[in-house]
Amino acid sequence: MTAQVTEELLYKNQRLSMCDEPLALWISKNKTKCNFGITSSACWRGYVGTWQVIDNHLYLIELSAVSQNGDSLSLSDVFDGQEKVFAHWFNGEVRCPEGKLLNYVHGGYASTYEKDIFLTFKKGVLVSERTHVNGVGESGSPEGYGISAFTVMPISGDK
Amino acid sequence: MMLNALYSYITIGLVTAISMFLTSYRPKSEFGKAIDEVLYGKRSWHYKLREAMVIPGAIVLIVLVWPIALWMLAADRLKSRAQTQQKNPEELFAAQQEFLKEKLTIEQIEVRELYQDPLRITPNLPFGHLNTAWVEFKLQLQNGDELWSFVIPQNQPMGLHALPSNAAMAGYAIIRNKKIAGEFVCEANGDY
């Protein structure tokens, strides 16, 4: 599988790349609302969400997707007019890599970077944070999460 | 006489081959083609030629040795039927008997699964944004069923393939005749 574009997380005034998909459980229970078109091999899930931690609670604040007809879909389209959604269903640890690239892996979220910030949520509430240093990148190594190559796929509604 | 027998053999073989083709052939999906291209790039002309020869080759082979093909098909069907009968239906669920915690009523569950958030925007309904799925889950309930809460610890092997859970999971299970007959996962990291 091609390396995947991450979700985005706004946390402590930083915009982080988040290598986890907190929306997955909600989508699995609302499949008819989430008939997303796949437009790239770098995004098999068919959407990119922007999340924010507000008062220690995890909120989805933006969603970018297209339907299988090629129509743009936003958060309010998928969540019936809501502008923010509290992810009360999410349990688990999210990984947000930072710094220079140490080892590129062209699959999933497997590449490693200088530092990982791990945030743990219980029922969508932030319960702990830790940082793990993986190493020091070489000078000239790319800074921040990136993908080297992907295939763009047309969807049936593309004109 | 010999010629008649040969014609009959080939006719049966042709009918068998065409029936097998019609019942089992599935064209490669667009998604499958895209995955193939990502993994292997553009295929060479000789690969494409070999791929195009697979189905005609299989049809010729079945026409020639259709008794063996029919025997293999029957053996395969019997084997998969036996496997389906052996499968424990409870293995289909993430929740297992050892993770069950507490027997509850629908009313008790719906009171405990109302969520508050600082922005006060979560629907004031049982299971909040998962309410529609909960309502659908309740439709599975039959007379005499029980509802039990369950909690699955992180890294617990679960399901048919014994994959470890990547976070603690929680939800509610339908217990029917002392066996798990349905589950509603409401806390997890992943699609369950």
CSV table of C-alpha atoms in Angstrom, one decimal:
chain,number,residue,atom,x,y,z
A,1,MET,CA,0.0,0.0,0.0
A,2,THR,CA,1.2,3.5,-0.8
A,3,ALA,CA,2.2,5.8,2.0
A,4,GLN,CA,-1.0,7.5,3.2
A,5,VAL,CA,-1.7,11.2,3.7
A,6,THR,CA,-2.3,11.8,7.4
A,7,GLU,CA,-5.2,13.4,9.3
A,8,GLU,CA,-4.3,16.9,10.7
A,9,LEU,CA,-4.4,17.7,14.4
A,10,LEU,CA,-4.4,21.2,15.8
A,11,TYR,CA,-2.9,20.9,19.3
A,12,LYS,CA,-1.2,23.6,21.5
A,13,ASN,CA,-1.1,26.0,18.6
A,14,GLN,CA,0.6,23.6,16.3
A,15,ARG,CA,-0.7,21.9,13.2
A,16,LEU,CA,0.5,18.2,13.5
A,17,SER,CA,0.3,15.3,11.1
A,18,MET,CA,-1.7,12.5,12.7
A,19,CYS,CA,-1.0,9.0,11.7
A,20,ASP,CA,-4.3,7.6,13.0
A,21,GLU,CA,-7.9,7.7,11.9
A,22,PRO,CA,-10.2,8.4,14.8
A,23,LEU,CA,-13.2,8.6,12.4
A,24,ALA,CA,-13.0,4.9,11.5
A,25,LEU,CA,-15.5,3.5,14.0
A,26,TRP,CA,-18.1,6.2,13.2
A,27,ILE,CA,-17.7,5.5,9.5
A,28,SER,CA,-18.1,1.7,10.0
A,29,LYS,CA,-21.5,2.4,11.6
A,30,ASN,CA,-22.6,5.0,9.1
A,31,LYS,CA,-21.6,3.4,5.8
A,32,THR,CA,-24.5,4.8,3.8
A,33,LYS,CA,-23.4,8.3,4.7
A,34,CYS,CA,-19.8,7.7,3.8
A,35,ASN,CA,-19.8,6.4,0.3
A,36,PHE,CA,-16.6,8.3,-0.4
A,37,GLY,CA,-14.9,8.2,-3.8
A,38,ILE,CA,-11.2,7.1,-3.9
A,39,THR,CA,-9.2,9.7,-5.8
A,40,SER,CA,-5.7,8.7,-4.9
A,41,SER,CA,-3.7,5.7,-3.9
A,42,ALA,CA,-2.3,7.9,-1.1
A,43,CYS,CA,-5.7,8.1,0.5
A,44,TRP,CA,-7.5,4.8,0.4
A,45,ARG,CA,-9.8,5.9,3.2
A,46,GLY,CA,-11.3,8.6,0.9
A,47,TYR,CA,-11.2,11.6,3.2
A,48,VAL,CA,-8.9,13.8,5.2
A,49,GLY,CA,-10.1,15.1,8.5
A,50,THR,CA,-8.8,18.1,10.6
A,51,TRP,CA,-9.0,17.6,14.3
A,52,GLN,CA,-8.6,19.9,17.3
A,53,VAL,CA,-8.1,19.3,21.0
A,54,ILE,CA,-10.4,21.8,22.7
A,55,ASP,CA,-10.5,21.7,26.5
A,56,ASN,CA,-8.9,18.2,26.4
A,57,HIS,CA,-11.7,16.9,24.1
A,58,LEU,CA,-11.0,15.6,20.6
A,59,TYR,CA,-13.1,17.4,17.9
A,60,LEU,CA,-13.4,16.9,14.2
A,61,ILE,CA,-13.5,20.4,12.8
A,62,GLU,CA,-13.1,19.9,9.1
A,63,LEU,CA,-13.6,17.1,6.6
A,64,SER,CA,-12.5,17.0,3.0
A,65,ALA,CA,-13.9,14.2,0.8
A,66,VAL,CA,-15.7,13.6,-2.5
A,67,SER,CA,-18.7,11.4,-3.1
A,68,GLN,CA,-18.5,8.6,-5.7
A,69,ASN,CA,-20.2,11.1,-8.1
A,70,GLY,CA,-17.4,13.5,-7.7
A,71,ASP,CA,-19.3,16.0,-5.5
A,72,SER,CA,-17.3,17.7,-2.7
A,73,LEU,CA,-18.3,16.6,0.8
A,74,SER,CA,-17.6,18.7,3.9
A,75,LEU,CA,-18.1,18.0,7.6
A,76,SER,CA,-21.6,19.5,7.6
A,77,ASP,CA,-22.6,17.3,4.7
A,78,VAL,CA,-21.6,14.1,6.4
A,79,PHE,CA,-22.7,15.1,9.9
A,80,ASP,CA,-26.1,16.7,9.1
A,81,GLY,CA,-25.2,20.4,9.4
A,82,GLN,CA,-22.8,20.1,12.4
A,83,GLU,CA,-19.7,22.4,12.3
A,84,LYS,CA,-17.7,20.4,14.9
A,85,VAL,CA,-18.1,16.9,16.1
A,86,PHE,CA,-16.9,15.5,19.5
A,87,ALA,CA,-15.3,12.1,18.9
A,88,HIS,CA,-16.8,10.5,22.0
A,89,TRP,CA,-16.3,7.0,20.4
A,90,PHE,CA,-12.5,7.3,20.2
A,91,ASN,CA,-10.3,5.3,22.5
A,92,GLY,CA,-6.6,4.9,21.9
A,93,GLU,CA,-3.3,6.5,21.2
A,94,VAL,CA,-2.6,8.8,18.2
A,95,ARG,CA,0.9,9.3,16.8
A,96,CYS,CA,2.0,12.6,15.5
A,97,PRO,CA,5.5,12.5,13.9
A,98,GLU,CA,7.6,15.7,13.8
A,99,GLY,CA,11.1,16.7,12.6
A,100,LYS,CA,13.3,15.3,9.9
A,101,LEU,CA,12.7,12.1,8.1
A,102,LEU,CA,14.8,9.2,9.4
A,103,ASN,CA,13.5,6.3,7.3
A,104,TYR,CA,11.0,6.5,4.5
A,105,VAL,CA,8.6,3.5,4.0
A,106,HIS,CA,6.3,3.7,1.1
A,107,GLY,CA,3.3,2.1,2.9
A,108,GLY,CA,0.7,3.2,5.4
A,109,TYR,CA,2.1,5.5,8.1
A,110,ALA,CA,5.3,3.4,8.5
A,111,SER,CA,7.9,6.1,7.9
A,112,THR,CA,9.8,7.3,10.9
A,113,TYR,CA,10.7,10.9,11.9
A,114,GLU,CA,12.9,12.4,14.6
A,115,LYS,CA,10.2,12.7,17.1
A,116,ASP,CA,6.7,11.2,17.8
A,117,ILE,CA,4.1,12.9,20.0
A,118,PHE,CA,1.7,10.3,21.3
A,119,LEU,CA,-1.7,11.5,22.7
A,120,THR,CA,-4.0,9.0,24.4
A,121,PHE,CA,-7.7,9.5,24.5
A,122,LYS,CA,-10.4,7.7,26.5
A,123,LYS,CA,-13.9,8.3,25.1
A,124,GLY,CA,-12.6,11.2,23.1
A,125,VAL,CA,-11.0,12.9,26.2
A,126,LEU,CA,-7.3,13.4,26.3
A,127,VAL,CA,-5.8,11.5,29.2
A,128,SER,CA,-2.1,11.5,28.6
A,129,GLU,CA,0.7,12.8,26.3
A,130,ARG,CA,4.2,11.6,25.8
A,131,THR,CA,7.0,12.3,23.4
A,132,HIS,CA,9.4,9.8,22.0
A,133,VAL,CA,12.7,10.8,20.3
A,134,ASN,CA,13.6,8.3,17.5
A,135,GLY,CA,16.9,9.9,16.5
A,136,VAL,CA,18.5,12.8,14.7
A,137,GLY,CA,18.0,13.2,11.0
A,138,GLU,CA,20.8,13.9,8.6
A,139,SER,CA,21.2,17.5,7.3
A,140,GLY,CA,19.2,17.9,4.1
A,141,SER,CA,16.6,15.3,5.1
A,142,PRO,CA,13.1,16.4,4.4
A,143,GLU,CA,11.3,18.1,7.3
A,144,GLY,CA,7.8,16.9,8.3
A,145,TYR,CA,5.6,14.2,7.1
A,146,GLY,CA,5.6,13.5,3.4
A,147,ILE,CA,4.8,11.0,0.6
A,148,SER,CA,7.1,10.3,-2.3
A,149,ALA,CA,4.7,9.1,-4.9
A,150,PHE,CA,1.1,8.2,-5.5
A,151,THR,CA,-1.4,7.5,-8.3
A,152,VAL,CA,-4.3,9.8,-9.0
A,153,MET,CA,-7.5,8.0,-9.9
A,154,PRO,CA,-10.4,9.4,-11.8
A,155,ILE,CA,-13.9,8.8,-10.3
A,156,SER,CA,-17.0,8.3,-12.3
A,157,GLY,CA,-18.2,11.8,-11.8
A,158,ASP,CA,-15.0,13.4,-13.0
A,159,LYS,CA,-15.6,15.6,-16.0
B,1,MET,CA,-19.5,-45.6,-31.8
B,2,MET,CA,-16.2,-44.3,-30.5
B,3,LEU,CA,-16.7,-41.0,-32.3
B,4,ASN,CA,-20.2,-40.6,-30.7
B,5,ALA,CA,-18.7,-41.2,-27.3
B,6,LEU,CA,-16.0,-38.6,-28.0
B,7,TYR,CA,-18.5,-36.1,-29.1
B,8,SER,CA,-20.6,-36.7,-26.0
B,9,TYR,CA,-17.5,-36.4,-23.7
B,10,ILE,CA,-16.5,-33.1,-25.4
B,11,THR,CA,-20.1,-31.7,-25.2
B,12,ILE,CA,-20.3,-32.5,-21.5
B,13,GLY,CA,-16.9,-30.9,-21.0
B,14,LEU,CA,-18.0,-27.8,-22.9
B,15,VAL,CA,-21.2,-27.4,-20.8
B,16,THR,CA,-19.2,-28.0,-17.6
B,17,ALA,CA,-16.5,-25.4,-18.6
B,18,ILE,CA,-19.0,-22.8,-19.7
B,19,SER,CA,-21.2,-23.3,-16.5
B,20,MET,CA,-18.1,-23.0,-14.3
B,21,PHE,CA,-17.0,-19.9,-16.1
B,22,LEU,CA,-20.5,-18.2,-15.9
B,23,THR,CA,-20.9,-19.0,-12.1
B,24,SER,CA,-17.4,-18.1,-11.0
B,25,TYR,CA,-15.9,-15.4,-13.3
B,26,ARG,CA,-15.6,-12.0,-11.7
B,27,PRO,CA,-14.0,-9.2,-13.8
B,28,LYS,CA,-11.2,-7.3,-12.0
B,29,SER,CA,-12.7,-4.2,-10.3
B,30,GLU,CA,-11.4,-0.7,-11.0
B,31,PHE,CA,-10.0,-0.7,-7.4
B,32,GLY,CA,-8.2,-4.0,-8.0
B,33,LYS,CA,-6.7,-2.6,-11.2
B,34,ALA,CA,-5.5,0.5,-9.4
B,35,ILE,CA,-4.0,-1.6,-6.6
B,36,ASP,CA,-2.2,-3.8,-9.2
B,37,GLU,CA,-0.8,-0.7,-10.9
B,38,VAL,CA,0.4,0.8,-7.6
B,39,LEU,CA,2.1,-2.4,-6.6
B,40,TYR,CA,3.5,-3.5,-10.0
B,41,GLY,CA,3.4,-0.5,-12.3
B,42,LYS,CA,2.6,-1.0,-16.0
B,43,ARG,CA,2.5,-4.7,-16.8
B,44,SER,CA,4.7,-6.0,-19.7
B,45,TRP,CA,3.1,-7.2,-22.9
B,46,HIS,CA,4.0,-10.9,-22.2
B,47,TYR,CA,2.4,-10.7,-18.8
B,48,LYS,CA,-0.8,-9.3,-20.3
B,49,LEU,CA,-0.7,-12.1,-23.0
B,50,ARG,CA,-0.3,-14.8,-20.3
B,51,GLU,CA,-3.2,-13.2,-18.3
B,52,ALA,CA,-5.4,-13.1,-21.4
B,53,MET,CA,-4.6,-16.8,-22.0
B,54,VAL,CA,-5.6,-18.0,-18.5
B,55,ILE,CA,-9.4,-18.3,-19.1
B,56,PRO,CA,-9.3,-19.9,-22.6
B,57,GLY,CA,-6.6,-22.2,-21.3
B,58,ALA,CA,-8.7,-23.2,-18.3
B,59,ILE,CA,-11.7,-23.8,-20.5
B,60,VAL,CA,-9.7,-26.1,-22.8
B,61,LEU,CA,-8.3,-28.0,-19.8
B,62,ILE,CA,-11.8,-28.5,-18.3
B,63,VAL,CA,-13.1,-29.7,-21.6
B,64,LEU,CA,-10.3,-32.3,-21.8
B,65,VAL,CA,-10.5,-33.5,-18.1
B,66,TRP,CA,-13.9,-32.4,-16.9
B,67,PRO,CA,-14.4,-35.5,-14.6
B,68,ILE,CA,-11.4,-34.3,-12.6
B,69,ALA,CA,-12.6,-30.7,-12.6
B,70,LEU,CA,-16.1,-31.8,-11.3
B,71,TRP,CA,-14.5,-34.0,-8.7
B,72,MET,CA,-12.3,-31.0,-7.5
B,73,LEU,CA,-15.3,-28.7,-7.5
B,74,ALA,CA,-17.4,-31.1,-5.4
B,75,ALA,CA,-14.5,-31.7,-3.0
B,76,ASP,CA,-14.0,-28.0,-2.5
B,77,ARG,CA,-17.7,-27.4,-1.9
B,78,LEU,CA,-17.8,-30.2,0.7
B,79,LYS,CA,-14.7,-28.9,2.4
B,80,SER,CA,-16.0,-25.3,2.7
B,81,ARG,CA,-19.4,-26.6,3.9
B,82,ALA,CA,-17.7,-28.6,6.6
B,83,GLN,CA,-15.6,-25.6,7.7
B,84,THR,CA,-18.7,-23.4,7.9
B,85,GLN,CA,-20.5,-25.9,10.1
B,86,GLN,CA,-17.5,-26.2,12.4
B,87,LYS,CA,-17.1,-22.4,12.8
B,88,ASN,CA,-18.3,-21.1,16.2
B,89,PRO,CA,-20.6,-18.2,15.4
B,90,GLU,CA,-19.3,-16.4,18.6
B,91,GLU,CA,-15.9,-16.2,17.0
B,92,LEU,CA,-17.3,-13.6,14.6
B,93,PHE,CA,-17.5,-11.1,17.4
B,94,ALA,CA,-14.8,-9.0,19.0
B,95,ALA,CA,-16.6,-9.5,22.3
B,96,GLN,CA,-16.0,-12.9,23.9
B,97,GLN,CA,-17.6,-14.4,27.1
B,98,GLU,CA,-14.5,-13.5,29.2
B,99,PHE,CA,-14.9,-9.8,28.4
B,100,LEU,CA,-18.5,-9.5,29.5
B,101,LYS,CA,-19.0,-7.2,32.6
B,102,GLU,CA,-22.5,-6.5,33.6
B,103,LYS,CA,-26.1,-7.4,32.6
B,104,LEU,CA,-28.0,-4.2,31.9
B,105,THR,CA,-31.4,-3.1,30.7
B,106,ILE,CA,-31.8,-0.9,27.6
B,107,GLU,CA,-32.9,2.0,29.9
B,108,GLN,CA,-29.8,1.6,32.1
B,109,ILE,CA,-27.5,1.6,29.0
B,110,GLU,CA,-29.2,4.6,27.5
B,111,VAL,CA,-28.8,6.7,30.6
B,112,ARG,CA,-25.1,5.9,31.0
B,113,GLU,CA,-24.3,6.5,27.4
B,114,LEU,CA,-25.3,10.2,27.2
B,115,TYR,CA,-22.2,12.4,26.5
B,116,GLN,CA,-21.3,15.9,27.6
B,117,ASP,CA,-18.7,18.0,25.9
B,118,PRO,CA,-17.3,21.5,26.6
B,119,LEU,CA,-18.9,23.0,23.4
B,120,ARG,CA,-22.3,21.3,24.2
B,121,ILE,CA,-22.8,20.2,20.6
B,122,THR,CA,-23.1,16.4,20.9
B,123,PRO,CA,-26.6,15.3,20.3
B,124,ASN,CA,-28.4,14.6,23.6
B,125,LEU,CA,-29.3,11.1,22.6
B,126,PRO,CA,-28.0,7.7,23.8
B,127,PHE,CA,-24.6,7.1,22.2
B,128,GLY,CA,-24.6,10.7,20.7
B,129,HIS,CA,-23.3,10.5,17.1
B,130,LEU,CA,-23.7,6.7,17.1
B,131,ASN,CA,-27.4,6.9,18.0
B,132,THR,CA,-28.6,5.7,14.6
B,133,ALA,CA,-26.4,2.7,14.8
B,134,TRP,CA,-27.6,1.9,18.3
B,135,VAL,CA,-31.3,2.1,17.2
B,136,GLU,CA,-30.5,-0.3,14.4
B,137,PHE,CA,-28.7,-2.6,16.8
B,138,LYS,CA,-31.7,-2.7,19.2
B,139,LEU,CA,-33.8,-4.1,16.3
B,140,GLN,CA,-31.8,-7.3,16.6
B,141,LEU,CA,-33.1,-8.0,20.1
B,142,GLN,CA,-35.5,-10.9,20.5
B,143,ASN,CA,-37.7,-12.1,23.4
B,144,GLY,CA,-35.5,-13.5,26.1
B,145,ASP,CA,-32.3,-11.8,25.0
B,146,GLU,CA,-30.0,-10.2,27.5
B,147,LEU,CA,-27.8,-7.1,27.1
B,148,TRP,CA,-24.3,-7.2,28.7
B,149,SER,CA,-21.6,-4.5,28.7
B,150,PHE,CA,-18.1,-5.7,27.6
B,151,VAL,CA,-14.6,-4.2,27.8
B,152,ILE,CA,-11.8,-5.7,25.7
B,153,PRO,CA,-8.3,-4.7,27.0
B,154,GLN,CA,-5.7,-3.4,24.6
B,155,ASN,CA,-3.5,-5.9,22.7
B,156,GLN,CA,-6.1,-8.7,23.3
B,157,PRO,CA,-6.1,-11.2,20.4
B,158,MET,CA,-9.7,-11.2,19.1
B,159,GLY,CA,-11.9,-12.3,16.3
B,160,LEU,CA,-11.4,-15.0,13.7
B,161,HIS,CA,-7.8,-14.0,13.0
B,162,ALA,CA,-6.8,-13.4,16.6
B,163,LEU,CA,-5.5,-9.9,15.8
B,164,PRO,CA,-4.6,-7.8,18.8
B,165,SER,CA,-6.9,-4.9,19.6
B,166,ASN,CA,-4.9,-1.6,19.2
B,167,ALA,CA,-6.8,0.1,22.0
B,168,ALA,CA,-9.2,-0.9,24.7
B,169,MET,CA,-12.6,-1.4,23.2
B,170,ALA,CA,-16.0,-1.2,24.9
B,171,GLY,CA,-19.6,-1.9,23.9
B,172,TYR,CA,-22.7,-4.0,24.5
B,173,ALA,CA,-23.4,-7.6,23.5
B,174,ILE,CA,-26.6,-9.4,22.9
B,175,ILE,CA,-26.7,-12.7,24.8
B,176,ARG,CA,-29.1,-15.3,23.4
B,177,ASN,CA,-29.2,-18.8,24.9
B,178,LYS,CA,-26.0,-18.0,26.8
B,179,LYS,CA,-24.1,-17.2,23.6
B,180,ILE,CA,-23.1,-13.9,22.1
B,181,ALA,CA,-25.5,-13.2,19.2
B,182,GLY,CA,-24.7,-9.6,18.4
B,183,GLU,CA,-22.4,-6.7,19.5
B,184,PHE,CA,-22.4,-2.9,19.4
B,185,VAL,CA,-18.9,-1.4,19.8
B,186,CYS,CA,-19.1,2.2,21.0
B,187,GLU,CA,-15.5,2.8,22.0
B,188,ALA,CA,-12.5,1.8,19.9
B,189,ASN,CA,-9.7,2.8,17.6
B,190,GLY,CA,-10.6,1.3,14.3
B,191,ASP,CA,-13.6,0.0,12.4
B,192,TYR,CA,-15.6,-2.6,14.3
